[in-house]
């Protein structure tokens, strides 16, 4: 009779234990479900019965169990790439551009973003993705195909500025980059030919400039040689002239001295005479250095 009594008691105990376990689990769920954490690069939109009740900052936060829910929104910088944006240049050349757009959601705009768009993806689709093609076409249409290639940095700056001004809402455009610009094959071939022609022209210009410089160097060297020869000839002529003047002055001085002193000639001749009388005398000629008339007159 004792066994049936034990069988009737045991089910009640199991039911009590089960109820206790359920209550414990519910309590643990309430306790642990009331706290949550938000990462530094995110903000939490706290919803109470589906309505925004507040914005949770990074760190440990509290919510009402079974009443509040939290939607996490990233406030970090993100980048989206548009692979093929079709556009036309100012000179009606079709082009395909690859554009990268970097953006972030300001922390102060998290509530607005969730209220208007729900998620970042929907916000990007409605605000940025719809605006990028229009802005690219608007800006790219102000450039010719050549200037778009040569001034790609300025093209990116203009698109960046236009997109920042055109996108209004709970998002901040950080930067826009023109990753690539591709034209039709026919146009790119024509560009290649044009560039080759320009390179050839530049090469010819450089060659002509080199030849001109070499010619100027040759002329300069020839002129320098001619000037040197002229200077040398002028120096020699001047030296000859100076020597001639000196010799003329010497002759003049000697003649003047001889005119002033007639005996100087005889003295010079006597100094140079070796004392030997000539063996042959010309009839009527005088003996060298012997002025008999003078001697007689003296006696």
mmCIF file of C-alpha atoms in Angstrom:
data_model
loop_
_atom_site.group_PDB
_atom_site.id
_atom_site.type_symbol
_atom_site.label_atom_id
_atom_site.label_comp_id
_atom_site.label_asym_id
_atom_site.label_seq_id
_atom_site.Cartn_x
_atom_site.Cartn_y
_atom_site.Cartn_z
ATOM 1 C CA UNK A 1 0.000 0.000 0.000
ATOM 2 C CA UNK A 2 2.984 2.375 0.533
ATOM 3 C CA UNK A 3 4.084 2.337 -3.105
ATOM 4 C CA UNK A 4 0.896 3.799 -4.552
ATOM 5 C CA UNK A 5 1.082 6.638 -2.058
ATOM 6 C CA UNK A 6 4.670 7.423 -3.191
ATOM 7 C CA UNK A 7 3.567 7.420 -6.819
ATOM 8 C CA UNK A 8 0.894 9.998 -6.071
ATOM 9 C CA UNK A 9 3.385 12.236 -4.228
ATOM 10 C CA UNK A 10 6.226 12.160 -6.801
ATOM 11 C CA UNK A 11 4.279 13.793 -9.689
ATOM 12 C CA UNK A 12 3.454 16.792 -7.530
ATOM 13 C CA UNK A 13 7.063 17.215 -6.649
ATOM 14 C CA UNK A 14 8.049 17.115 -10.277
ATOM 15 C CA UNK A 15 5.452 19.689 -11.135
ATOM 16 C CA UNK A 16 6.721 21.967 -8.376
ATOM 17 C CA UNK A 17 10.270 21.589 -9.559
ATOM 18 C CA UNK A 18 9.220 22.363 -13.112
ATOM 19 C CA UNK A 19 7.352 25.480 -12.075
ATOM 20 C CA UNK A 20 10.319 26.597 -10.015
ATOM 21 C CA UNK A 21 12.619 26.090 -12.953
ATOM 22 C CA UNK A 22 10.330 28.084 -15.220
ATOM 23 C CA UNK A 23 10.138 30.943 -12.742
ATOM 24 C CA UNK A 24 13.896 30.876 -12.285
ATOM 25 C CA UNK A 25 14.444 31.012 -16.021
ATOM 26 C CA UNK A 26 11.976 33.864 -16.309
ATOM 27 C CA UNK A 27 13.728 35.728 -13.536
ATOM 28 C CA UNK A 28 17.120 35.179 -15.117
ATOM 29 C CA UNK A 29 15.737 36.288 -18.468
ATOM 30 C CA UNK A 30 14.330 39.437 -16.895
ATOM 31 C CA UNK A 31 17.537 40.193 -15.055
ATOM 32 C CA UNK A 32 19.939 39.529 -17.904
ATOM 33 C CA UNK A 33 17.558 40.787 -20.579
ATOM 34 C CA UNK A 34 17.331 44.156 -18.917
ATOM 35 C CA UNK A 35 20.968 45.036 -19.685
ATOM 36 C CA UNK A 36 22.719 45.382 -22.984
ATOM 37 C CA UNK A 37 25.880 46.973 -24.408
ATOM 38 C CA UNK A 38 26.453 49.316 -27.329
ATOM 39 C CA UNK A 39 29.806 49.363 -29.141
ATOM 40 C CA UNK A 40 31.784 52.588 -29.470
ATOM 41 C CA UNK A 41 31.140 52.862 -33.213
ATOM 42 C CA UNK A 42 27.365 52.495 -32.836
ATOM 43 C CA UNK A 43 24.337 54.075 -31.239
ATOM 44 C CA UNK A 44 21.236 52.229 -30.030
ATOM 45 C CA UNK A 45 17.697 53.290 -30.882
ATOM 46 C CA UNK A 46 15.622 52.199 -27.903
ATOM 47 C CA UNK A 47 12.040 51.382 -28.865
ATOM 48 C CA UNK A 48 9.147 51.000 -26.454
ATOM 49 C CA UNK A 49 6.162 49.315 -28.024
ATOM 50 C CA UNK A 50 7.652 50.280 -31.402
ATOM 51 C CA UNK A 51 8.051 54.001 -30.653
ATOM 52 C CA UNK A 52 11.448 55.654 -30.198
ATOM 53 C CA UNK A 53 12.063 56.050 -26.471
ATOM 54 C CA UNK A 54 15.618 57.300 -26.622
ATOM 55 C CA UNK A 55 19.142 56.864 -28.001
ATOM 56 C CA UNK A 56 21.542 54.578 -26.173
ATOM 57 C CA UNK A 57 25.154 55.719 -25.933
ATOM 58 C CA UNK A 58 28.132 53.322 -26.091
ATOM 59 C CA UNK A 59 28.539 51.171 -22.991
ATOM 60 C CA UNK A 60 26.165 49.312 -20.650
ATOM 61 C CA UNK A 61 22.504 50.304 -20.893
ATOM 62 C CA UNK A 62 19.199 49.257 -19.293
ATOM 63 C CA UNK A 63 15.877 48.456 -20.926
ATOM 64 C CA UNK A 64 12.521 47.191 -19.766
ATOM 65 C CA UNK A 65 12.232 43.465 -20.432
ATOM 66 C CA UNK A 66 9.562 42.399 -22.878
ATOM 67 C CA UNK A 67 8.734 46.064 -23.435
ATOM 68 C CA UNK A 68 11.801 47.739 -24.908
ATOM 69 C CA UNK A 69 13.804 46.684 -27.950
ATOM 70 C CA UNK A 70 17.039 48.168 -29.267
ATOM 71 C CA UNK A 71 18.082 48.755 -32.891
ATOM 72 C CA UNK A 72 21.790 49.348 -33.401
ATOM 73 C CA UNK A 73 22.874 52.004 -35.930
ATOM 74 C CA UNK A 74 26.509 52.378 -37.029
ATOM 75 C CA UNK A 75 28.046 55.865 -36.882
ATOM 76 C CA UNK A 76 31.361 54.772 -38.396
ATOM 77 C CA UNK A 77 32.625 55.779 -41.822
ATOM 78 C CA UNK A 78 31.381 53.542 -44.615
ATOM 79 C CA UNK A 79 32.106 53.385 -48.336
ATOM 80 C CA UNK A 80 29.896 52.394 -51.218
ATOM 81 C CA UNK A 81 31.207 51.931 -54.760
ATOM 82 C CA UNK A 82 29.151 52.603 -57.877
ATOM 83 C CA UNK A 83 30.786 50.510 -60.564
ATOM 84 C CA UNK A 84 29.127 51.840 -63.707
ATOM 85 C CA UNK A 85 27.790 55.377 -63.788
ATOM 86 C CA UNK A 86 26.986 56.359 -67.362
ATOM 87 C CA UNK A 87 27.504 59.940 -68.473
ATOM 88 C CA UNK A 88 28.331 62.190 -71.432
ATOM 89 C CA UNK A 89 31.092 64.748 -71.686
ATOM 90 C CA UNK A 90 30.705 68.296 -72.938
ATOM 91 C CA UNK A 91 31.822 67.180 -76.413
ATOM 92 C CA UNK A 92 29.240 64.365 -76.426
ATOM 93 C CA UNK A 93 31.589 61.484 -75.653
ATOM 94 C CA UNK A 94 29.996 58.638 -73.706
ATOM 95 C CA UNK A 95 31.862 57.473 -70.619
ATOM 96 C CA UNK A 96 31.503 55.017 -67.763
ATOM 97 C CA UNK A 97 32.724 56.165 -64.371
ATOM 98 C CA UNK A 98 33.488 54.194 -61.225
ATOM 99 C CA UNK A 99 32.687 56.334 -58.199
ATOM 100 C CA UNK A 100 33.345 55.641 -54.521
ATOM 101 C CA UNK A 101 31.396 57.562 -51.881
ATOM 102 C CA UNK A 102 32.464 57.626 -48.233
ATOM 103 C CA UNK A 103 29.847 58.671 -45.681
ATOM 104 C CA UNK A 104 28.812 58.331 -42.055
ATOM 105 C CA UNK A 105 25.721 58.914 -39.933
ATOM 106 C CA UNK A 106 26.285 61.655 -37.322
ATOM 107 C CA UNK A 107 25.472 60.495 -33.797
ATOM 108 C CA UNK A 108 23.026 63.372 -33.461
ATOM 109 C CA UNK A 109 21.098 62.136 -36.524
ATOM 110 C CA UNK A 110 20.585 58.506 -35.488
ATOM 111 C CA UNK A 111 17.031 59.055 -34.265
ATOM 112 C CA UNK A 112 16.128 60.976 -37.426
ATOM 113 C CA UNK A 113 17.586 58.247 -39.626
ATOM 114 C CA UNK A 114 15.600 55.495 -37.899
ATOM 115 C CA UNK A 115 12.416 57.516 -37.862
ATOM 116 C CA UNK A 116 12.592 58.379 -41.575
ATOM 117 C CA UNK A 117 14.348 55.385 -43.133
ATOM 118 C CA UNK A 118 14.572 52.595 -40.577
ATOM 119 C CA UNK A 119 18.009 51.344 -41.674
ATOM 120 C CA UNK A 120 21.212 52.750 -43.156
ATOM 121 C CA UNK A 121 20.770 50.707 -46.327
ATOM 122 C CA UNK A 122 17.372 52.241 -47.044
ATOM 123 C CA UNK A 123 18.755 55.694 -46.318
ATOM 124 C CA UNK A 124 21.640 55.146 -48.735
ATOM 125 C CA UNK A 125 19.304 53.868 -51.407
ATOM 126 C CA UNK A 126 16.960 56.851 -51.176
ATOM 127 C CA UNK A 127 19.421 59.678 -50.470
ATOM 128 C CA UNK A 128 22.787 58.779 -51.981
ATOM 129 C CA UNK A 129 22.250 56.180 -54.688
ATOM 130 C CA UNK A 130 19.550 58.238 -56.359
ATOM 131 C CA UNK A 131 21.646 61.391 -56.251
ATOM 132 C CA UNK A 132 25.000 60.052 -57.463
ATOM 133 C CA UNK A 133 24.082 59.436 -61.150
ATOM 134 C CA UNK A 134 22.396 62.830 -61.518
ATOM 135 C CA UNK A 135 25.269 64.703 -59.896
ATOM 136 C CA UNK A 136 27.903 62.830 -61.905
ATOM 137 C CA UNK A 137 26.098 63.613 -65.163
ATOM 138 C CA UNK A 138 25.692 67.238 -64.169
ATOM 139 C CA UNK A 139 29.373 67.748 -63.325
ATOM 140 C CA UNK A 140 30.863 65.491 -66.008
ATOM 141 C CA UNK A 141 28.836 67.317 -68.638
ATOM 142 C CA UNK A 142 30.863 70.457 -67.925
ATOM 143 C CA UNK A 143 34.108 68.723 -68.943
ATOM 144 C CA UNK A 144 35.345 67.696 -72.347
ATOM 145 C CA UNK A 145 36.668 64.169 -72.654
ATOM 146 C CA UNK A 146 40.266 65.405 -72.704
ATOM 147 C CA UNK A 147 39.857 67.741 -69.721
ATOM 148 C CA UNK A 148 38.070 65.011 -67.738
ATOM 149 C CA UNK A 149 41.146 62.822 -68.134
ATOM 150 C CA UNK A 150 43.716 65.541 -67.577
ATOM 151 C CA UNK A 151 41.886 67.188 -64.647
ATOM 152 C CA UNK A 152 40.522 64.104 -62.916
ATOM 153 C CA UNK A 153 41.417 65.492 -59.498
ATOM 154 C CA UNK A 154 39.370 68.626 -60.127
ATOM 155 C CA UNK A 155 36.571 66.491 -61.547
ATOM 156 C CA UNK A 156 36.484 64.509 -58.296
ATOM 157 C CA UNK A 157 36.487 67.713 -56.242
ATOM 158 C CA UNK A 158 33.555 69.126 -58.222
ATOM 159 C CA UNK A 159 31.538 65.902 -57.904
ATOM 160 C CA UNK A 160 32.370 65.762 -54.205
ATOM 161 C CA UNK A 161 31.180 69.321 -53.671
ATOM 162 C CA UNK A 162 28.037 68.795 -55.732
ATOM 163 C CA UNK A 163 27.085 65.618 -53.889
ATOM 164 C CA UNK A 164 27.669 67.196 -50.480
ATOM 165 C CA UNK A 165 25.406 70.086 -51.422
ATOM 166 C CA UNK A 166 22.807 67.816 -53.045
ATOM 167 C CA UNK A 167 22.427 65.203 -50.319
ATOM 168 C CA UNK A 168 20.457 66.554 -47.373
ATOM 169 C CA UNK A 169 19.377 64.360 -44.507
ATOM 170 C CA UNK A 170 20.728 62.345 -41.577
ATOM 171 C CA UNK A 171 24.011 61.531 -43.327
ATOM 172 C CA UNK A 172 27.350 63.239 -43.883
ATOM 173 C CA UNK A 173 29.242 62.787 -47.176
ATOM 174 C CA UNK A 174 32.931 62.542 -46.252
ATOM 175 C CA UNK A 175 34.511 62.211 -49.688
ATOM 176 C CA UNK A 176 33.847 61.251 -53.283
ATOM 177 C CA UNK A 177 36.542 59.697 -55.455
ATOM 178 C CA UNK A 178 36.560 59.170 -59.210
ATOM 179 C CA UNK A 179 38.189 55.752 -59.325
ATOM 180 C CA UNK A 180 38.123 55.317 -63.108
ATOM 181 C CA UNK A 181 36.841 56.915 -66.310
ATOM 182 C CA UNK A 182 36.350 54.676 -69.341
ATOM 183 C CA UNK A 183 35.416 55.884 -72.817
ATOM 184 C CA UNK A 184 34.412 53.886 -75.881
ATOM 185 C CA UNK A 185 37.092 51.821 -77.618
ATOM 186 C CA UNK A 186 36.958 53.993 -80.728
ATOM 187 C CA UNK A 187 37.435 57.173 -78.750
ATOM 188 C CA UNK A 188 40.258 55.725 -76.665
ATOM 189 C CA UNK A 189 42.019 54.668 -79.877
ATOM 190 C CA UNK A 190 41.649 58.188 -81.256
ATOM 191 C CA UNK A 191 43.017 59.565 -77.976
ATOM 192 C CA UNK A 192 45.976 57.209 -78.206
ATOM 193 C CA UNK A 193 46.724 58.338 -81.761
ATOM 194 C CA UNK A 194 46.418 61.967 -80.744
ATOM 195 C CA UNK A 195 48.754 61.477 -77.816
ATOM 196 C CA UNK A 196 51.287 59.741 -80.059
ATOM 197 C CA UNK A 197 51.074 62.632 -82.524
ATOM 198 C CA UNK A 198 51.592 65.132 -79.718
ATOM 199 C CA UNK A 199 54.577 63.169 -78.438
ATOM 200 C CA UNK A 200 56.057 63.152 -81.927
ATOM 201 C CA UNK A 201 55.523 66.903 -82.243
ATOM 202 C CA UNK A 202 57.138 67.491 -78.873
ATOM 203 C CA UNK A 203 60.081 65.306 -79.896
ATOM 204 C CA UNK A 204 60.554 67.311 -83.095
ATOM 205 C CA UNK A 205 60.360 70.542 -81.160
ATOM 206 C CA UNK A 206 62.984 69.312 -78.754
ATOM 207 C CA UNK A 207 65.205 68.240 -81.651
ATOM 208 C CA UNK A 208 64.806 71.643 -83.316
ATOM 209 C CA UNK A 209 65.583 73.373 -80.057
ATOM 210 C CA UNK A 210 68.674 71.212 -79.634
ATOM 211 C CA UNK A 211 69.827 72.054 -83.148
ATOM 212 C CA UNK A 212 69.210 75.744 -82.551
ATOM 213 C CA UNK A 213 71.233 75.651 -79.350
ATOM 214 C CA UNK A 214 74.063 73.763 -81.076
ATOM 215 C CA UNK A 215 74.047 76.323 -83.901
ATOM 216 C CA UNK A 216 74.216 79.166 -81.408
ATOM 217 C CA UNK A 217 77.108 77.444 -79.668
ATOM 218 C CA UNK A 218 78.941 77.043 -82.991
ATOM 219 C CA UNK A 219 78.360 80.707 -83.908
ATOM 220 C CA UNK A 220 79.488 81.814 -80.480
ATOM 221 C CA UNK A 221 82.637 79.727 -80.699
ATOM 222 C CA UNK A 222 83.418 81.032 -84.207
ATOM 223 C CA UNK A 223 82.856 84.610 -83.101
ATOM 224 C CA UNK A 224 85.067 84.054 -80.095
ATOM 225 C CA UNK A 225 87.821 82.691 -82.330
ATOM 226 C CA UNK A 226 87.415 85.579 -84.759
ATOM 227 C CA UNK A 227 87.502 88.088 -81.930
ATOM 228 C CA UNK A 228 90.581 86.388 -80.546
ATOM 229 C CA UNK A 229 92.349 86.488 -83.934
ATOM 230 C CA UNK A 230 91.356 90.132 -84.424
ATOM 231 C CA UNK A 231 92.583 91.044 -80.991
ATOM 232 C CA UNK A 232 95.858 89.241 -81.668
ATOM 233 C CA UNK A 233 96.282 91.001 -85.017
ATOM 234 C CA UNK A 234 95.466 94.356 -83.461
ATOM 235 C CA UNK A 235 98.001 93.689 -80.722
ATOM 236 C CA UNK A 236 100.684 92.784 -83.250
ATOM 237 C CA UNK A 237 99.870 95.824 -85.378
ATOM 238 C CA UNK A 238 100.013 98.016 -82.326
ATOM 239 C CA UNK A 239 103.356 96.508 -81.366
ATOM 240 C CA UNK A 240 104.729 97.138 -84.863
ATOM 241 C CA UNK A 241 103.433 100.687 -84.808
ATOM 242 C CA UNK A 242 104.989 101.322 -81.440
ATOM 243 C CA UNK A 243 108.310 99.826 -82.582
ATOM 244 C CA UNK A 244 108.191 101.951 -85.757
ATOM 245 C CA UNK A 245 107.544 105.084 -83.751
ATOM 246 C CA UNK A 246 110.373 104.186 -81.419
ATOM 247 C CA UNK A 247 112.770 103.537 -84.291
ATOM 248 C CA UNK A 248 111.719 106.734 -86.047
ATOM 249 C CA UNK A 249 112.224 108.681 -82.856
ATOM 250 C CA UNK A 250 115.642 107.070 -82.455
ATOM 251 C CA UNK A 251 116.640 107.919 -86.024
ATOM 252 C CA UNK A 252 115.352 111.438 -85.607
ATOM 253 C CA UNK A 253 117.282 111.803 -82.372
ATOM 254 C CA UNK A 254 120.444 110.467 -84.014
ATOM 255 C CA UNK A 255 120.070 112.786 -86.985
ATOM 256 C CA UNK A 256 119.562 115.732 -84.691
ATOM 257 C CA UNK A 257 122.635 114.771 -82.723
ATOM 258 C CA UNK A 258 124.727 114.468 -85.889
ATOM 259 C CA UNK A 259 123.485 117.801 -87.128
ATOM 260 C CA UNK A 260 124.442 119.457 -83.887
ATOM 261 C CA UNK A 261 127.920 117.898 -83.810
ATOM 262 C CA UNK A 262 129.499 117.249 -87.239
ATOM 263 C CA UNK A 263 132.720 115.879 -85.686
ATOM 264 C CA UNK A 264 130.718 113.047 -84.170
ATOM 265 C CA UNK A 265 130.616 111.290 -87.529
ATOM 266 C CA UNK A 266 134.350 111.406 -87.939
ATOM 267 C CA UNK A 267 134.831 110.275 -84.376
ATOM 268 C CA UNK A 268 132.517 107.356 -84.912
ATOM 269 C CA UNK A 269 134.341 106.412 -88.102
ATOM 270 C CA UNK A 270 137.672 106.697 -86.428
ATOM 271 C CA UNK A 271 136.546 104.537 -83.570
ATOM 272 C CA UNK A 272 135.453 101.853 -85.998
ATOM 273 C CA UNK A 273 138.630 102.147 -88.296
ATOM 274 C CA UNK A 274 141.092 99.282 -87.949
ATOM 275 C CA UNK A 275 144.104 101.449 -89.020
ATOM 276 C CA UNK A 276 144.664 99.838 -92.400
ATOM 277 C CA UNK A 277 144.746 102.165 -95.401
ATOM 278 C CA UNK A 278 143.013 101.036 -98.535
ATOM 279 C CA UNK A 279 145.256 99.546 -101.170
ATOM 280 C CA UNK A 280 143.310 101.083 -103.997
ATOM 281 C CA UNK A 281 142.604 104.719 -104.210
ATOM 282 C CA UNK A 282 140.185 106.404 -106.515
ATOM 283 C CA UNK A 283 141.814 109.312 -108.358
ATOM 284 C CA UNK A 284 140.948 112.487 -106.612
ATOM 285 C CA UNK A 285 139.622 110.562 -103.607
ATOM 286 C CA UNK A 286 140.583 111.412 -100.089
ATOM 287 C CA UNK A 287 142.248 109.090 -97.632
ATOM 288 C CA UNK A 288 139.709 107.870 -95.183
ATOM 289 C CA UNK A 289 139.610 109.725 -91.911
ATOM 290 C CA UNK A 290 142.439 112.114 -93.056
ATOM 291 C CA UNK A 291 141.328 115.656 -93.484
ATOM 292 C CA UNK A 292 144.557 117.263 -94.612
ATOM 293 C CA UNK A 293 142.921 120.568 -95.188
ATOM 294 C CA UNK A 294 141.780 120.722 -91.752
ATOM 295 C CA UNK A 295 145.169 119.727 -90.382
ATOM 296 C CA UNK A 296 146.937 122.308 -92.473
ATOM 297 C CA UNK A 297 144.539 124.890 -91.379
ATOM 298 C CA UNK A 298 145.229 123.964 -87.853
ATOM 299 C CA UNK A 299 148.985 124.253 -88.280
#
